[in-house]
Every structure is written in C-alpha cells, then in structure tokens.
XYZ file of N, CA and C in Angstrom:
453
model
N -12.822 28.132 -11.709
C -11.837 27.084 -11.825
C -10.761 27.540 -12.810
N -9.338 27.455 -12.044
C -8.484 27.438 -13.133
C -8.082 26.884 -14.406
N -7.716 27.784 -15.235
C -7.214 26.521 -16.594
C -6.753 25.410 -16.568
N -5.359 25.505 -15.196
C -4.589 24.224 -15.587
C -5.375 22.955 -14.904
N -6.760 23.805 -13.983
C -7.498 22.275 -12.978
C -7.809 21.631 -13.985
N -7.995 22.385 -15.605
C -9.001 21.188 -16.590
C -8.122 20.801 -17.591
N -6.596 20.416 -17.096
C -5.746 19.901 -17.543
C -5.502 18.270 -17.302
N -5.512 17.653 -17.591
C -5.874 16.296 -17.549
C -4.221 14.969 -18.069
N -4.319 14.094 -17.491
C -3.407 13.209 -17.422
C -3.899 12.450 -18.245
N -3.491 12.004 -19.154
C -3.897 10.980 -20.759
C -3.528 9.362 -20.286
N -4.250 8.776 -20.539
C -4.187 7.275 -20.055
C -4.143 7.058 -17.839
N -4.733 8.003 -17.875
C -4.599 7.562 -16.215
C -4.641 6.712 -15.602
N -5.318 5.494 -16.143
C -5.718 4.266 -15.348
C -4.224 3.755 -15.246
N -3.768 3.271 -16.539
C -2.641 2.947 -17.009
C -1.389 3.434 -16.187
N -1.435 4.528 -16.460
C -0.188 5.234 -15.051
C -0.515 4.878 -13.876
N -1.941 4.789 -13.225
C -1.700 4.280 -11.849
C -1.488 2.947 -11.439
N -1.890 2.481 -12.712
C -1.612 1.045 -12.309
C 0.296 0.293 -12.868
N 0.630 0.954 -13.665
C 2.039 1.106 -13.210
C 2.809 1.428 -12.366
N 2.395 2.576 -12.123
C 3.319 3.392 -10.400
C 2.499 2.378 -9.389
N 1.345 1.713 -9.431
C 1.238 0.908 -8.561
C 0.586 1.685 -7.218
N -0.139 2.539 -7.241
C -0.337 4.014 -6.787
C -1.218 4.471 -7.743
N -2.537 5.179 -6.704
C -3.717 5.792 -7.070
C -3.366 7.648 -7.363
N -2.994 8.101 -8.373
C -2.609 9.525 -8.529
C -3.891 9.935 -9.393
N -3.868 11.171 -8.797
C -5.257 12.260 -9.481
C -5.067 12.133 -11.133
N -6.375 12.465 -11.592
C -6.452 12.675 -13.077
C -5.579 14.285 -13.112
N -5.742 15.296 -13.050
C -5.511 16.344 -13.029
C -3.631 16.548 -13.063
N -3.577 17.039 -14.193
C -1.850 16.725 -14.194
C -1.115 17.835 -13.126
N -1.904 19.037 -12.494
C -1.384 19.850 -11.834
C -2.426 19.512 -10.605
N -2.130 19.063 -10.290
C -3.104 18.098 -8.731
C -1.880 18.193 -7.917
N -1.931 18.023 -6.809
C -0.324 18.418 -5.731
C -0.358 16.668 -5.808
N -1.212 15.872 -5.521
C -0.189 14.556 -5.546
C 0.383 13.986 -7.139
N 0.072 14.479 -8.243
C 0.248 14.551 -9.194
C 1.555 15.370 -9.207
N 1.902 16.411 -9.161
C 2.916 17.163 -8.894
C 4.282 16.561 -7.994
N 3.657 15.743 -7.119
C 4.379 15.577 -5.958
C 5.317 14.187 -6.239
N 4.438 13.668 -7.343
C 4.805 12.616 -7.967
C 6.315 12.839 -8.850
N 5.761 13.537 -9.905
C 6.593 14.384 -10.846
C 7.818 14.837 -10.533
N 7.907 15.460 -9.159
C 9.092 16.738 -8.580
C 9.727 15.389 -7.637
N 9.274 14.766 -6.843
C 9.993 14.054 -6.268
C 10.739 12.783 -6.937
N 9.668 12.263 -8.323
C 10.350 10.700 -9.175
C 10.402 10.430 -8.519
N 9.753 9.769 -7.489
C 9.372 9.150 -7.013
C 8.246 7.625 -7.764
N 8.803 6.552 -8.298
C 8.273 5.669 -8.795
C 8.072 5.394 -10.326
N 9.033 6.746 -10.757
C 9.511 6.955 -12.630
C 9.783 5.813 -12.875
N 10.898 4.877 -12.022
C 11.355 3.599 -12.569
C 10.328 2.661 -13.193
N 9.166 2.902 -12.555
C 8.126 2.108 -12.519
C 7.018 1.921 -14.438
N 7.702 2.919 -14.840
C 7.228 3.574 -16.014
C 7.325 2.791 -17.267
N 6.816 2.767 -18.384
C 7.901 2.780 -19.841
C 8.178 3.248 -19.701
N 9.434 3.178 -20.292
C 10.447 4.646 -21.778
C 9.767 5.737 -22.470
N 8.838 5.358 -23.057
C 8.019 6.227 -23.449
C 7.593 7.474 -22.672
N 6.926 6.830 -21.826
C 5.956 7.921 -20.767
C 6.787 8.141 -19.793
N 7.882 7.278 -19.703
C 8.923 8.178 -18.279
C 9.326 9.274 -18.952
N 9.742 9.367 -20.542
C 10.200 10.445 -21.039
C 9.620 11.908 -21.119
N 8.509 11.205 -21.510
C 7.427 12.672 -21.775
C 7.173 13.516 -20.150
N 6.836 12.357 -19.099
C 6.530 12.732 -17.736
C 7.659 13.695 -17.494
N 9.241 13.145 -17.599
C 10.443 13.872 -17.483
C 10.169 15.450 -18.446
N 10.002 14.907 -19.686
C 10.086 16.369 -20.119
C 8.779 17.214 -19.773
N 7.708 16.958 -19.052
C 6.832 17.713 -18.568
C 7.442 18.311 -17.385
N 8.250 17.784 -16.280
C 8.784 17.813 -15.219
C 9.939 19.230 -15.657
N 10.530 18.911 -17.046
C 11.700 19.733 -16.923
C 11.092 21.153 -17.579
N 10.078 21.063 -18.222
C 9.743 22.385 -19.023
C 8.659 23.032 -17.685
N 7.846 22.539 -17.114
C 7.283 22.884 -16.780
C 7.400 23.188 -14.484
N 8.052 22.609 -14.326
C 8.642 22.585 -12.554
C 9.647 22.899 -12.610
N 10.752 23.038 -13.554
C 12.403 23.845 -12.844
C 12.073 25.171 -12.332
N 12.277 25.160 -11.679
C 11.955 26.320 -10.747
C 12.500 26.713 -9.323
N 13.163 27.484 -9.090
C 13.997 27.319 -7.603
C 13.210 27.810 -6.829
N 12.024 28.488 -6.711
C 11.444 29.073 -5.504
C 11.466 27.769 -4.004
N 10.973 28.476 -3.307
C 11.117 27.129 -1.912
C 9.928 26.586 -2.189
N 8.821 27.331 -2.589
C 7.838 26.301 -2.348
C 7.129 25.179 -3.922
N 8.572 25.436 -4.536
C 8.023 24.574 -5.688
C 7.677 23.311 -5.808
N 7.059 22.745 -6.133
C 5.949 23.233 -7.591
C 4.511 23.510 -6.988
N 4.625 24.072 -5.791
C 3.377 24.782 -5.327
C 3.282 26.513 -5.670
N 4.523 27.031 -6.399
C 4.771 28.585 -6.217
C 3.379 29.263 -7.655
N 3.327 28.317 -8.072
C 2.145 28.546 -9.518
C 2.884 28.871 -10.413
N 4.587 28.780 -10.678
C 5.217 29.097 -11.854
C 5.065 27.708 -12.941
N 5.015 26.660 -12.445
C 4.066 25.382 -13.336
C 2.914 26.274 -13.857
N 2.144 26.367 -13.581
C 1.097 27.104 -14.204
C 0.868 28.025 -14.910
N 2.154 28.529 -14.535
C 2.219 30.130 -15.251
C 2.775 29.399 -17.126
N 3.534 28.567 -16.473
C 4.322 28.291 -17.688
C 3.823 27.693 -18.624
N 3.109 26.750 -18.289
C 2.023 25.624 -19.173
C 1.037 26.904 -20.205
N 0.549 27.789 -19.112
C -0.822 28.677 -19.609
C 0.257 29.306 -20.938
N 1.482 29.750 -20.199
C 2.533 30.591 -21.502
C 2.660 29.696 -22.709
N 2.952 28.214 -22.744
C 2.739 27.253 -23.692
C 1.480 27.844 -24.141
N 0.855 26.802 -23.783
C -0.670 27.331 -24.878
C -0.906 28.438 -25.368
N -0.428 29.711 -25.219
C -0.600 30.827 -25.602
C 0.492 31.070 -27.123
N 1.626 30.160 -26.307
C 2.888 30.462 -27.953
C 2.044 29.253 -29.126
N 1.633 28.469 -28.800
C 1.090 27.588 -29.409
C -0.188 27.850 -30.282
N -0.639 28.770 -29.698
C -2.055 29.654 -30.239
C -0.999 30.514 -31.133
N -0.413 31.638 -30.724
C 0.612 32.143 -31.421
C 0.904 31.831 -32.722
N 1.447 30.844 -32.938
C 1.767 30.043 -33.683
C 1.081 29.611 -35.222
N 0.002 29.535 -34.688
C -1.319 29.905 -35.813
C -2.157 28.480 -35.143
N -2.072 27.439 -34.354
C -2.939 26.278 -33.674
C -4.069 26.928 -33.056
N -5.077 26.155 -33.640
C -6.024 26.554 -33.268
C -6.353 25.287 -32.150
N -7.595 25.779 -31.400
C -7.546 24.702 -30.164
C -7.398 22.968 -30.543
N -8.178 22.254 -30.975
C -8.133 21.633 -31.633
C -6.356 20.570 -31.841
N -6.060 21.418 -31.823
C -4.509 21.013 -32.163
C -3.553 21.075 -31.620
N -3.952 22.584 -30.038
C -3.005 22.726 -29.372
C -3.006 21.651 -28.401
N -4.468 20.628 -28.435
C -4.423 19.587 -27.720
C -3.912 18.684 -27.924
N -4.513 18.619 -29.252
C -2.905 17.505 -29.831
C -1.484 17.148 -29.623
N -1.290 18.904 -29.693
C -0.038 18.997 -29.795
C 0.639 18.644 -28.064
N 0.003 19.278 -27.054
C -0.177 18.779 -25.854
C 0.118 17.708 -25.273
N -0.681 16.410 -25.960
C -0.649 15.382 -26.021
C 0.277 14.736 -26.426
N 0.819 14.821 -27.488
C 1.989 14.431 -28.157
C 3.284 14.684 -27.255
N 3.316 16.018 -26.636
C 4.442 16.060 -25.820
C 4.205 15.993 -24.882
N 3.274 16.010 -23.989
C 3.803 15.701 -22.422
C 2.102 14.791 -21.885
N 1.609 13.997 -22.815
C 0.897 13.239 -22.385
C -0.417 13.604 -21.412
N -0.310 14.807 -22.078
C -1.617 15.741 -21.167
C -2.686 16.195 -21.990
N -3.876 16.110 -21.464
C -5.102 17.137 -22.448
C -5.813 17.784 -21.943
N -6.722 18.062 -22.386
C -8.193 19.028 -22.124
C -8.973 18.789 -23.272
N -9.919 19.494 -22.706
C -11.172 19.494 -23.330
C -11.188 20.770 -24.426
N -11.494 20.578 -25.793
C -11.181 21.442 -26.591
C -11.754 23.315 -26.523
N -13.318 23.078 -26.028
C -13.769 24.005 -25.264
C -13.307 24.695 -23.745
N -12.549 23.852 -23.517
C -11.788 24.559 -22.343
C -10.668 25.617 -22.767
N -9.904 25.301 -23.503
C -8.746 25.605 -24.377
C -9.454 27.087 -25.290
N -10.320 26.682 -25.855
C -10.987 27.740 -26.712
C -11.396 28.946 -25.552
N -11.989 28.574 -24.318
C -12.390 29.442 -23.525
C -10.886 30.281 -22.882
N -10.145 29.604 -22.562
C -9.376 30.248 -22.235
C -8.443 31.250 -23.198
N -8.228 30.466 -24.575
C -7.818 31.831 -24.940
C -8.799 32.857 -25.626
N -10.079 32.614 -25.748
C -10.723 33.478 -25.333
C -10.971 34.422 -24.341
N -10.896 33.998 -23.141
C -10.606 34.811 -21.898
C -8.732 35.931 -21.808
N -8.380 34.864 -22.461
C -6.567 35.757 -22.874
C -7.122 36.825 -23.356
N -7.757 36.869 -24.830
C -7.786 37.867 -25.412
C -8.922 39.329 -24.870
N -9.971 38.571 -24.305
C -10.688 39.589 -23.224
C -9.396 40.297 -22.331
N -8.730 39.805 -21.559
C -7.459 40.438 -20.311
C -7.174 41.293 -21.282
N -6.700 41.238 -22.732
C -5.543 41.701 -23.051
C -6.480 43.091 -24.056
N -7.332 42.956 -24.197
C -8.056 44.159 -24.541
C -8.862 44.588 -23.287
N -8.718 44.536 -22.292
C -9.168 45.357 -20.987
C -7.943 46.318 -20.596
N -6.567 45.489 -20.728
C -5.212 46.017 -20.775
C -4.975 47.091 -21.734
N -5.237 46.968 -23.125
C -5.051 47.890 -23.818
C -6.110 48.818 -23.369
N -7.208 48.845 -23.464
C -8.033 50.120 -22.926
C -7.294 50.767 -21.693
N -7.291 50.066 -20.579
C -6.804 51.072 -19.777
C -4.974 51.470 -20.107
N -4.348 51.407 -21.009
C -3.500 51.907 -21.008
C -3.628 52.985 -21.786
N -4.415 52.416 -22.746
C -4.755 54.315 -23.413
C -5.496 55.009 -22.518
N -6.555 54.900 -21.288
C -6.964 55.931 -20.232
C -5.444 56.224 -19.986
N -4.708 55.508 -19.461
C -3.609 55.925 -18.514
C -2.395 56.499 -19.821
N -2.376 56.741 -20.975
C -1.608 57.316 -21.672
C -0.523 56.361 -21.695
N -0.144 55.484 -21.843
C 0.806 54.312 -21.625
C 0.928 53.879 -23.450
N 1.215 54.643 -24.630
C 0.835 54.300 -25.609
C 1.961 52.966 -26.142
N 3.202 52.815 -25.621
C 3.740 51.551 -25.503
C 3.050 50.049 -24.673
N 2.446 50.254 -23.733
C 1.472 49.457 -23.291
C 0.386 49.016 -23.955
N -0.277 49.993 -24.370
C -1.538 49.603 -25.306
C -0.766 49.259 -26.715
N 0.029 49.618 -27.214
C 0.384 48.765 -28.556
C 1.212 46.867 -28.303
N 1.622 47.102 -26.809
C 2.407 45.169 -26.950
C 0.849 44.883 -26.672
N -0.373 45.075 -25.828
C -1.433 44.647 -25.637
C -1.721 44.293 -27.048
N -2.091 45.274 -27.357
C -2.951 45.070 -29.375
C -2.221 44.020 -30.202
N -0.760 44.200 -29.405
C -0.252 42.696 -31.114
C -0.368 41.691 -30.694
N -0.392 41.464 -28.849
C -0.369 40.016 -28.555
C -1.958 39.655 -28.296
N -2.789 40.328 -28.419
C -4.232 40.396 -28.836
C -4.398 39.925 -30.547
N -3.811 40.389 -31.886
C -3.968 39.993 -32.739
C -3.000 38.626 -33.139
N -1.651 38.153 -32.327
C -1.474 37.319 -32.108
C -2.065 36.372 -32.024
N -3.191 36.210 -30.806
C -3.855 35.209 -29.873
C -5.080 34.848 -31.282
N -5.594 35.666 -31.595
C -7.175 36.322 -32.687
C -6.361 35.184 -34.035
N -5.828 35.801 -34.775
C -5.427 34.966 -35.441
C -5.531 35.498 -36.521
C-alpha cells in the first residue's frame, strides 16, 4: 500500500455531511480527488475548510498533464512535502500536525515514521549503487539527502 492510501481526510463525517455527499476517507481516493479538481460542491463548505481544501487543491493538483489528478504528480508532491518537512528537522509526530494544520489531512504517526524510514532505505540503496557504478556525484546528493531525512 502506498503512502498517500494512509493519508486521511480530518473530520470526514463533517465534510460529507456538508457537501451533502458520501466522499472516501482517503484524501487521495479518485472520488475524493474528483471532488477537489472539479469544486464541485466547495460552496457547500465553511471558510475555513473551503480554504485549506483550496490550498490542498492548489499545492498539491496544479498540474497540466491530461490525465490529472490521476497522473500521480499529487502524490509525488505531497510524499516531496513530507520529506522537506522531515528536512526541516519535524519529526513524525509533527509533520502530522503540521499536515493537519494546513490542508486538513493526517495519518497515522507510524505510517509517516515508516515511510521516511523507507526514504532513507531508497536513498542508501542509491548511494551504494552509485559508488558500484562510479557516479561519485550521485552517491554524495544520495548521502546528504540521507543525512537530511536521519536527522
């Protein structure tokens, strides 16, 4: 299962029973998405949460491909969030918070931990094989965005 499936919509009941409309928990769910990209029923919203929904919509779906927000650049981008956010010095814990705070989304703190755990596994499999393959610019952006992620 992907990261962003255990990405989660904060107050769900609440949103569906505003939009008036049964939408998935899962904030990257295609009728969830479909919701989002089309605004389709934003009016229906607070201020509050139309805002955050909007700025989830704008950071995370601008995207011109044809088949957006099915192309996985939503996904790509969210996972790139959490990663600058780890960056940053947030530890999981907080990047949910922080999550939350802006675009009304969460997870599970062990999900978050696993995954950038799993980041930092990719990114030292990357550096190894770039030193097999002599790539010594490769294996050094691997190693900092590895001690980046580490902390």
């Amino acid at each position: 299962m992907a990261f962003t499936d255990k990405i989660y919509v904060k107050n769900h009941r609440q949103l569906s029973s505003q939009l008036e409309a049964n939408i998935p928990k899962g904030a990257f769910a295609g009728a969830t998405l479909d919701l989002l990209f089309t605004g389709d029923g934003l009016s229906k919203l607070d201020e509050t949460t139309r805002d955050r929904v909007l700025d989830f919509a704008e950071d995370f779906l601008d995207c011109d491909c044809d088949s957006n927000p099915y192309c996985g650049h939503p996904e790509e981008k969210f996972m790139r969030y959490v990663l600058e956010l780890r960056a940053e010095g947030l530890g999981p814990q907080a990047i949910v918070d922080v999550m939350t705070d802006d675009y009304m989304v969460y997870a599970y703190t062990g999900d978050v931990l696993s995954f950038l755990d799993d980041s930092v596994r990719k990114l030292e499999a990357i550096e190894t094989l770039a030193d097999v393959d002599g790539n010594g610019e490769m294996s050094e952006r691997a190693r900092k965005a590895k001690r980046e992620l580490s902390g």
